[in-house]
PDB file of C-alpha atoms in Angstrom:
ATOM      1  CA  SER A   1       2.092 -13.686  15.685  1.00 60.00           C
ATOM      2  CA  ALA A   2       5.645 -14.693  16.461  1.00 67.00           C
ATOM      3  CA  ALA A   3       6.782 -11.061  16.312  1.00 65.00           C
ATOM      4  CA  GLY A   4       4.511  -9.948  19.165  1.00 68.00           C
ATOM      5  CA  PRO A   5       6.773 -10.847  22.102  1.00 66.00           C
ATOM      6  CA  SER A   6       9.790  -9.168  20.487  1.00 71.00           C
ATOM      7  CA  ILE A   7       7.810  -5.996  19.853  1.00 72.00           C
ATOM      8  CA  ASP A   8       6.484  -6.012  23.418  1.00 71.00           C
ATOM      9  CA  ARG A   9      10.036  -6.397  24.721  1.00 71.00           C
ATOM     10  CA  ALA A  10      11.254  -3.522  22.529  1.00 67.00           C
ATOM     11  CA  GLN A  11       8.487  -1.286  23.892  1.00 70.00           C
ATOM     12  CA  THR A  12       9.534  -2.195  27.439  1.00 73.00           C
ATOM     13  CA  LEU A  13      13.218  -1.527  26.750  1.00 66.00           C
ATOM     14  CA  ALA A  14      12.677   1.695  24.785  1.00 70.00           C
ATOM     15  CA  PRO A  15       9.472   3.325  26.074  1.00 73.00           C
ATOM     16  CA  LYS A  16      10.480   6.763  24.780  1.00 83.00           C
ATOM     17  CA  ARG A  17      11.161   5.549  21.211  1.00 82.00           C
ATOM     18  CA  ALA A  18       8.482   5.573  18.506  1.00 83.00           C
ATOM     19  CA  GLU A  19       9.876   2.616  16.552  1.00 88.00           C
ATOM     20  CA  PRO A  20       8.478  -0.162  18.790  1.00 86.00           C
ATOM     21  CA  ALA A  21       4.994   1.401  18.650  1.00 89.00           C
ATOM     22  CA  ILE A  22       5.332   1.685  14.862  1.00 91.00           C
ATOM     23  CA  ALA A  23       6.340  -1.980  14.715  1.00 89.00           C
ATOM     24  CA  ALA A  24       3.299  -2.877  16.828  1.00 90.00           C
ATOM     25  CA  ALA A  25       1.085  -0.837  14.483  1.00 93.00           C
ATOM     26  CA  ARG A  26       2.636  -2.586  11.469  1.00 91.00           C
ATOM     27  CA  LEU A  27       1.940  -5.993  13.017  1.00 90.00           C
ATOM     28  CA  ALA A  28      -1.637  -4.972  13.878  1.00 92.00           C
ATOM     29  CA  LEU A  29      -2.138  -3.838  10.264  1.00 95.00           C
ATOM     30  CA  ALA A  30      -0.915  -7.207   8.994  1.00 93.00           C
ATOM     31  CA  LEU A  31      -3.364  -8.905  11.344  1.00 92.00           C
ATOM     32  CA  GLY A  32      -6.239  -6.667  10.266  1.00 94.00           C
ATOM     33  CA  ARG A  33      -6.667  -5.028  13.673  1.00 93.00           C
ATOM     34  CA  THR A  34      -7.632  -1.499  12.725  1.00 96.00           C
ATOM     35  CA  GLU A  35      -8.294  -0.175  16.219  1.00 97.00           C
ATOM     36  CA  ASP A  36      -4.918  -1.486  17.436  1.00 95.00           C
ATOM     37  CA  VAL A  37      -3.200   0.227  14.492  1.00 96.00           C
ATOM     38  CA  LEU A  38      -4.877   3.487  15.490  1.00 97.00           C
ATOM     39  CA  GLN A  39      -3.880   3.051  19.136  1.00 97.00           C
ATOM     40  CA  TYR A  40      -0.230   2.230  18.428  1.00 95.00           C
ATOM     41  CA  GLY A  41      -0.084   4.943  15.784  1.00 96.00           C
ATOM     42  CA  ALA A  42      -1.294   7.533  18.297  1.00 96.00           C
ATOM     43  CA  LYS A  43       1.350   6.330  20.768  1.00 95.00           C
ATOM     44  CA  ALA A  44       4.063   6.642  18.101  1.00 95.00           C
ATOM     45  CA  GLU A  45       2.827  10.094  17.149  1.00 96.00           C
ATOM     46  CA  ALA A  46       3.002  11.272  20.755  1.00 96.00           C
ATOM     47  CA  LEU A  47       6.641  10.197  20.817  1.00 94.00           C
ATOM     48  CA  ARG A  48       7.590  11.326  17.309  1.00 93.00           C
ATOM     49  CA  PRO A  49       5.026  13.571  15.538  1.00 94.00           C
ATOM     50  CA  ASP A  50       7.247  14.057  12.480  1.00 92.00           C
ATOM     51  CA  HIS A  51       7.585  10.338  11.675  1.00 94.00           C
ATOM     52  CA  PRO A  52       5.494   9.499   8.585  1.00 96.00           C
ATOM     53  CA  ALA A  53       5.149   5.760   9.311  1.00 96.00           C
ATOM     54  CA  HIS A  54       2.445   6.129  11.958  1.00 96.00           C
ATOM     55  CA  LEU A  55       0.450   8.295   9.546  1.00 97.00           C
ATOM     56  CA  TRP A  56       0.849   5.837   6.681  1.00 97.00           C
ATOM     57  CA  LEU A  57      -0.106   2.852   8.825  1.00 97.00           C
ATOM     58  CA  ARG A  58      -3.217   4.524  10.219  1.00 98.00           C
ATOM     59  CA  GLY A  59      -4.232   5.721   6.751  1.00 98.00           C
ATOM     60  CA  GLN A  60      -3.774   2.194   5.396  1.00 97.00           C
ATOM     61  CA  ALA A  61      -5.761   0.602   8.214  1.00 97.00           C
ATOM     62  CA  LEU A  62      -8.665   3.000   7.786  1.00 98.00           C
ATOM     63  CA  TYR A  63      -8.596   2.647   3.996  1.00 97.00           C
ATOM     64  CA  ARG A  64      -8.696  -1.149   4.294  1.00 96.00           C
ATOM     65  CA  SER A  65     -11.662  -0.768   6.661  1.00 96.00           C
ATOM     66  CA  TYR A  66     -13.507   1.361   4.079  1.00 96.00           C
ATOM     67  CA  ARG A  67     -13.234   4.391   6.348  1.00 97.00           C
ATOM     68  CA  PHE A  68     -11.968   6.613   3.557  1.00 97.00           C
ATOM     69  CA  ALA A  69     -12.872  10.001   5.041  1.00 98.00           C
ATOM     70  CA  GLU A  70     -11.076   9.073   8.273  1.00 98.00           C
ATOM     71  CA  ALA A  71      -8.026   7.848   6.350  1.00 98.00           C
ATOM     72  CA  ARG A  72      -7.617  11.029   4.351  1.00 98.00           C
ATOM     73  CA  PRO A  73      -6.173  13.363   7.041  1.00 98.00           C
ATOM     74  CA  TYR A  74      -3.457  10.843   7.907  1.00 98.00           C
ATOM     75  CA  LEU A  75      -2.533  10.408   4.255  1.00 98.00           C
ATOM     76  CA  GLU A  76      -2.593  14.172   3.617  1.00 98.00           C
ATOM     77  CA  ARG A  77      -0.182  14.749   6.511  1.00 97.00           C
ATOM     78  CA  ALA A  78       2.061  11.907   5.393  1.00 97.00           C
ATOM     79  CA  ALA A  79       2.128  13.331   1.854  1.00 97.00           C
ATOM     80  CA  ARG A  80       3.348  16.656   3.218  1.00 96.00           C
ATOM     81  CA  LEU A  81       6.214  14.822   4.927  1.00 96.00           C
ATOM     82  CA  LEU A  82       6.963  12.589   1.918  1.00 96.00           C
ATOM     83  CA  PRO A  83       5.802  14.514  -1.172  1.00 96.00           C
ATOM     84  CA  GLN A  84       7.690  12.235  -3.576  1.00 96.00           C
ATOM     85  CA  ASP A  85       6.532   8.840  -2.271  1.00 97.00           C
ATOM     86  CA  PRO A  86       4.727   7.037  -5.120  1.00 97.00           C
ATOM     87  CA  ASN A  87       2.844   4.541  -2.933  1.00 96.00           C
ATOM     88  CA  LEU A  88       1.570   7.307  -0.708  1.00 97.00           C
ATOM     89  CA  LEU A  89       0.500   9.468  -3.649  1.00 97.00           C
ATOM     90  CA  ALA A  90      -1.319   6.523  -5.261  1.00 97.00           C
ATOM     91  CA  LEU A  91      -3.302   5.838  -2.098  1.00 97.00           C
ATOM     92  CA  LEU A  92      -3.936   9.524  -1.515  1.00 98.00           C
ATOM     93  CA  ALA A  93      -5.315   9.923  -5.058  1.00 97.00           C
ATOM     94  CA  ARG A  94      -7.568   6.901  -4.543  1.00 97.00           C
ATOM     95  CA  VAL A  95      -8.869   8.133  -1.181  1.00 98.00           C
ATOM     96  CA  ARG A  96      -9.471  11.657  -2.450  1.00 98.00           C
ATOM     97  CA  GLY A  97     -11.498  10.178  -5.295  1.00 96.00           C
ATOM     98  CA  LEU A  98     -13.463   7.911  -2.968  1.00 96.00           C
ATOM     99  CA  VAL A  99     -14.466  10.802  -0.725  1.00 97.00           C
ATOM    100  CA  GLY A 100     -15.797  12.785  -3.691  1.00 96.00           C
ATOM    101  CA  GLU A 101     -12.894  15.170  -4.267  1.00 96.00           C
ATOM    102  CA  PRO A 102     -12.141  14.599  -7.971  1.00 96.00           C
ATOM    103  CA  GLN A 103     -10.003  17.728  -8.466  1.00 97.00           C
ATOM    104  CA  ALA A 104      -7.843  16.792  -5.470  1.00 97.00           C
ATOM    105  CA  ALA A 105      -7.627  13.175  -6.688  1.00 97.00           C
ATOM    106  CA  LEU A 106      -6.499  14.407 -10.095  1.00 97.00           C
ATOM    107  CA  ALA A 107      -3.851  16.640  -8.510  1.00 97.00           C
ATOM    108  CA  ALA A 108      -2.412  13.676  -6.546  1.00 98.00           C
ATOM    109  CA  ALA A 109      -2.453  11.457  -9.642  1.00 97.00           C
ATOM    110  CA  ASP A 110      -0.682  14.157 -11.639  1.00 97.00           C
ATOM    111  CA  ARG A 111       1.948  14.522  -8.887  1.00 97.00           C
ATOM    112  CA  LEU A 112       2.488  10.774  -9.052  1.00 97.00           C
ATOM    113  CA  LEU A 113       2.851  10.878 -12.850  1.00 97.00           C
ATOM    114  CA  ALA A 114       5.467  13.615 -12.509  1.00 97.00           C
ATOM    115  CA  ILE A 115       7.502  11.128 -10.435  1.00 97.00           C
ATOM    116  CA  ASP A 116       6.587   7.957 -12.339  1.00 96.00           C
ATOM    117  CA  PRO A 117       5.132   8.566 -15.819  1.00 96.00           C
ATOM    118  CA  GLU A 118       4.397   4.834 -16.147  1.00 95.00           C
ATOM    119  CA  SER A 119       2.391   4.513 -12.935  1.00 95.00           C
ATOM    120  CA  GLU A 120      -0.540   2.185 -13.507  1.00 93.00           C
ATOM    121  CA  ASP A 121      -2.257   3.540 -10.391  1.00 94.00           C
ATOM    122  CA  ALA A 122      -1.924   7.165 -11.485  1.00 96.00           C
ATOM    123  CA  HIS A 123      -3.283   6.526 -14.986  1.00 96.00           C
ATOM    124  CA  HIS A 124      -6.180   4.519 -13.536  1.00 95.00           C
ATOM    125  CA  GLN A 125      -7.076   7.255 -11.048  1.00 96.00           C
ATOM    126  CA  ARG A 126      -6.810   9.894 -13.789  1.00 96.00           C
ATOM    127  CA  MET A 127      -9.161   7.850 -15.974  1.00 95.00           C
ATOM    128  CA  LEU A 128     -11.759   7.521 -13.198  1.00 95.00           C
ATOM    129  CA  THR A 129     -11.494  11.142 -12.115  1.00 96.00           C
ATOM    130  CA  LEU A 130     -11.616  12.621 -15.599  1.00 96.00           C
ATOM    131  CA  ARG A 131     -14.729  10.537 -16.330  1.00 95.00           C
ATOM    132  CA  GLU A 132     -16.313  11.833 -13.137  1.00 94.00           C
ATOM    133  CA  LEU A 133     -15.495  15.401 -14.219  1.00 95.00           C
ATOM    134  CA  GLY A 134     -17.035  14.787 -17.654  1.00 95.00           C
ATOM    135  CA  ARG A 135     -13.750  15.305 -19.503  1.00 96.00           C
ATOM    136  CA  ARG A 136     -14.320  12.398 -21.934  1.00 95.00           C
ATOM    137  CA  ASP A 137     -11.435  12.886 -24.393  1.00 96.00           C
ATOM    138  CA  GLU A 138      -8.882  13.197 -21.607  1.00 96.00           C
ATOM    139  CA  SER A 139     -10.376  10.207 -19.800  1.00 94.00           C
ATOM    140  CA  ASP A 140     -10.167   8.101 -22.979  1.00 95.00           C
ATOM    141  CA  ASP A 141      -6.500   9.045 -23.306  1.00 95.00           C
ATOM    142  CA  ALA A 142      -5.903   8.187 -19.628  1.00 95.00           C
ATOM    143  CA  GLU A 143      -7.616   4.826 -20.172  1.00 94.00           C
ATOM    144  CA  ARG A 144      -5.321   4.046 -23.136  1.00 93.00           C
ATOM    145  CA  ARG A 145      -2.305   4.890 -21.000  1.00 94.00           C
ATOM    146  CA  TYR A 146      -3.634   2.852 -18.079  1.00 93.00           C
ATOM    147  CA  LEU A 147      -4.159  -0.197 -20.296  1.00 89.00           C
ATOM    148  CA  TYR A 148      -0.696   0.268 -21.804  1.00 90.00           C
ATOM    149  CA  PHE A 149       1.076   0.410 -18.420  1.00 90.00           C
ATOM    150  CA  ARG A 150      -1.203  -2.063 -16.625  1.00 87.00           C
ATOM    151  CA  ARG A 151       0.574  -5.073 -15.184  1.00 79.00           C
ATOM    152  CA  PRO A 152      -0.755  -8.227 -16.801  1.00 69.00           C
ATOM    153  CA  VAL A 153      -2.119  -9.842 -13.645  1.00 66.00           C
ATOM    154  CA  GLU A 154      -3.955 -12.617 -15.463  1.00 63.00           C
ATOM    155  CA  LEU A 155      -0.838 -13.726 -17.344  1.00 66.00           C
ATOM    156  CA  ASP A 156       1.219 -13.497 -14.181  1.00 68.00           C
ATOM    157  CA  GLN A 157      -1.219 -15.753 -12.330  1.00 74.00           C
ATOM    158  CA  GLU A 158      -1.269 -18.224 -15.215  1.00 76.00           C
ATOM    159  CA  LEU A 159       2.536 -18.431 -15.226  1.00 75.00           C
ATOM    160  CA  ARG A 160       2.617 -18.935 -11.458  1.00 74.00           C
ATOM    161  CA  GLN A 161       0.096 -21.750 -11.694  1.00 78.00           C
ATOM    162  CA  ARG A 162       2.135 -23.491 -14.419  1.00 79.00           C
ATOM    163  CA  PHE A 163       5.222 -23.243 -12.192  1.00 77.00           C
ATOM    164  CA  ARG A 164       3.328 -24.728  -9.227  1.00 77.00           C
ATOM    165  CA  VAL A 165       2.217 -27.702 -11.346  1.00 82.00           C
ATOM    166  CA  LEU A 166       5.697 -28.291 -12.749  1.00 82.00           C
ATOM    167  CA  ASP A 167       7.491 -28.072  -9.416  1.00 78.00           C
ATOM    168  CA  PRO A 168       5.121 -28.653  -6.460  1.00 75.00           C
ATOM    169  CA  GLY A 169       8.038 -28.721  -4.020  1.00 72.00           C
ATOM    170  CA  ARG A 170       8.674 -25.043  -4.703  1.00 71.00           C
ATOM    171  CA  ALA A 171       5.045 -23.976  -5.148  1.00 67.00           C
ATOM    172  CA  GLN A 172       5.230 -21.375  -2.372  1.00 68.00           C
ATOM    173  CA  GLU A 173       8.294 -19.564  -3.726  1.00 69.00           C
ATOM    174  CA  ASP A 174       6.123 -16.868  -5.255  1.00 61.00           C
ATOM    175  CA  ALA A 175       4.402 -16.077  -1.955  1.00 62.00           C
ATOM    176  CA  LEU A 176       5.674 -12.874  -0.351  1.00 56.00           C
ATOM    177  CA  ALA A 177       5.926 -14.419   3.103  1.00 58.00           C
ATOM    178  CA  HIS A 178       6.326 -18.141   3.396  1.00 57.00           C
ATOM    179  CA  THR A 179       8.360 -20.563   5.474  1.00 59.00           C
ATOM    180  CA  HIS A 180      10.580 -23.510   4.748  1.00 61.00           C
ATOM    181  CA  GLU A 181      10.608 -26.529   6.990  1.00 68.00           C
ATOM    182  CA  LEU A 182      14.207 -27.370   7.848  1.00 69.00           C
ATOM    183  CA  ARG A 183      15.156 -30.982   8.388  1.00 74.00           C
ATOM    184  CA  LEU A 184      18.388 -32.450   9.604  1.00 77.00           C
ATOM    185  CA  THR A 185      20.107 -34.606   7.054  1.00 77.00           C
ATOM    186  CA  THR A 186      23.086 -36.858   7.295  1.00 77.00           C
ATOM    187  CA  ALA A 187      26.370 -35.686   5.842  1.00 67.00           C
ATOM    188  CA  ARG A 188      27.059 -37.038   2.388  1.00 62.00           C
TER     189      ARG A 188
END
């Protein structure tokens, strides 16, 4: 990646700072390099144990690698540092559910709903967890709420495709990270 040399330089210039190691972990996560994320995260933690980013990045990397039980301790620690972070609580609820801890998953989903009552992720996790616990009426209610707050992904994709057909020159504008080719033009 183009960011690699800059991150390497930052680590050389600031070897006692956690931020360059966190940046390296972030880049490794984007590239799908789980073991590198874990290595850079450990380096960042040694420099700054109280920084939640290295915990979040390692939890994400392990979650994406289907290593849910290994991801959980990082996410638990990060949640203690950032108890109001909705993205963290959503992932924590999901991981707790995936490792067979339905009561803990429900607690994280409920914490998320206290922050964001319209959270699609929280209602979905509540629905799954309440079903697992055999609490059918509550799970049916959670499913209704999930479907109500669910983002209409199918419609969104259909609208994006119509835009791409109508204006192919700007077809990549909906991509989170894309580039534009710059060309020199003559002055008008």
